[in-house]
Amino acid sequence: MIYGLESIVGDLSLEAEVIDAIVLVLNWKNSGWNAIVSVLNWRDGVLNSKIVALNSNNGVLILKVAAYNSKL
């Protein structure tokens, strides 16, 4: 378990949703950790994605959150 992942997923209000996939990408670059968490679900021909990107570079933590729906 990655520290803080539970709170990230909870903050995205996923309690009532059925999660089809959680994708986690971690890498070490320029003396800092980068993490991208993507939570995906598929309902009625619509792909829903919630993405959290964390960047820790030189002691600065940057958090970006995006959500989108894609009707296929």
Short mmCIF file of C-alpha atoms in Angstrom, two decimals:
data_model
loop_
_atom_site.label_atom_id
_atom_site.label_comp_id
_atom_site.label_asym_id
_atom_site.label_seq_id
_atom_site.Cartn_x
_atom_site.Cartn_y
_atom_site.Cartn_z
CA MET A 1 0.00 0.00 0.00
CA ILE A 2 1.35 3.37 -0.94
CA TYR A 3 1.05 5.99 1.75
CA GLY A 4 -1.84 8.32 1.08
CA LEU A 5 -3.45 6.28 -1.71
CA GLU A 6 -6.50 5.48 0.45
CA SER A 7 -7.14 9.16 1.08
CA ILE A 8 -6.64 10.04 -2.60
CA VAL A 9 -9.20 7.47 -3.73
CA GLY A 10 -11.57 8.53 -0.94
CA ASP A 11 -11.27 12.19 -1.88
CA LEU A 12 -12.37 11.37 -5.43
CA SER A 13 -15.78 10.22 -4.11
CA LEU A 14 -15.50 6.68 -5.41
CA GLU A 15 -17.40 5.03 -2.58
CA ALA A 16 -20.62 4.65 -4.62
CA GLU A 17 -18.95 3.72 -7.90
CA VAL A 18 -17.91 0.32 -9.18
CA ILE A 19 -14.21 0.47 -10.00
CA ASP A 20 -13.08 -1.52 -13.02
CA ALA A 21 -9.39 -0.63 -12.80
CA ILE A 22 -6.92 1.37 -10.76
CA VAL A 23 -3.70 2.17 -12.60
CA LEU A 24 -0.70 3.40 -10.63
CA VAL A 25 2.49 4.62 -12.26
CA LEU A 26 5.53 5.60 -10.16
CA ASN A 27 8.89 6.85 -11.31
CA TRP A 28 11.93 8.59 -9.89
CA LYS A 29 13.10 11.57 -11.91
CA ASN A 30 15.23 14.61 -11.12
CA SER A 31 15.54 13.79 -7.41
CA GLY A 32 11.78 13.49 -6.93
CA TRP A 33 8.98 10.94 -7.02
CA ASN A 34 6.25 11.21 -9.64
CA ALA A 35 3.00 9.28 -9.24
CA ILE A 36 -0.07 9.04 -11.42
CA VAL A 37 -3.16 7.26 -10.13
CA SER A 38 -5.96 6.67 -12.63
CA VAL A 39 -9.28 5.16 -11.57
CA LEU A 40 -11.37 3.82 -14.46
CA ASN A 41 -14.90 2.55 -14.74
CA TRP A 42 -17.08 1.65 -17.70
CA ARG A 43 -20.85 2.14 -17.58
CA ASP A 44 -23.38 2.15 -20.44
CA GLY A 45 -20.82 2.90 -23.14
CA VAL A 46 -19.15 5.70 -21.17
CA LEU A 47 -15.57 5.46 -19.92
CA ASN A 48 -15.14 7.48 -16.73
CA SER A 49 -11.65 8.31 -15.55
CA LYS A 50 -10.40 10.14 -12.51
CA ILE A 51 -6.72 10.97 -12.51
CA VAL A 52 -4.51 12.18 -9.68
CA ALA A 53 -0.96 13.24 -10.51
CA LEU A 54 1.55 13.79 -7.73
CA ASN A 55 4.95 15.33 -8.34
CA SER A 56 7.53 15.70 -5.59
CA ASN A 57 10.51 17.64 -6.80
CA ASN A 58 13.04 19.27 -4.46
CA GLY A 59 10.68 18.92 -1.53
CA VAL A 60 7.70 20.54 -3.28
CA LEU A 61 4.56 18.41 -3.63
CA ILE A 62 2.30 19.27 -6.57
CA LEU A 63 -1.16 17.69 -6.82
CA LYS A 64 -3.28 17.77 -9.97
CA VAL A 65 -6.74 16.21 -10.23
CA ALA A 66 -8.69 15.69 -13.44
CA ALA A 67 -11.89 13.84 -14.24
CA TYR A 68 -13.42 13.17 -17.63
CA ASN A 69 -16.08 11.10 -19.33
CA SER A 70 -15.65 9.71 -22.81
CA LYS A 71 -18.73 8.40 -24.61
CA LEU A 72 -17.68 5.66 -27.00
#
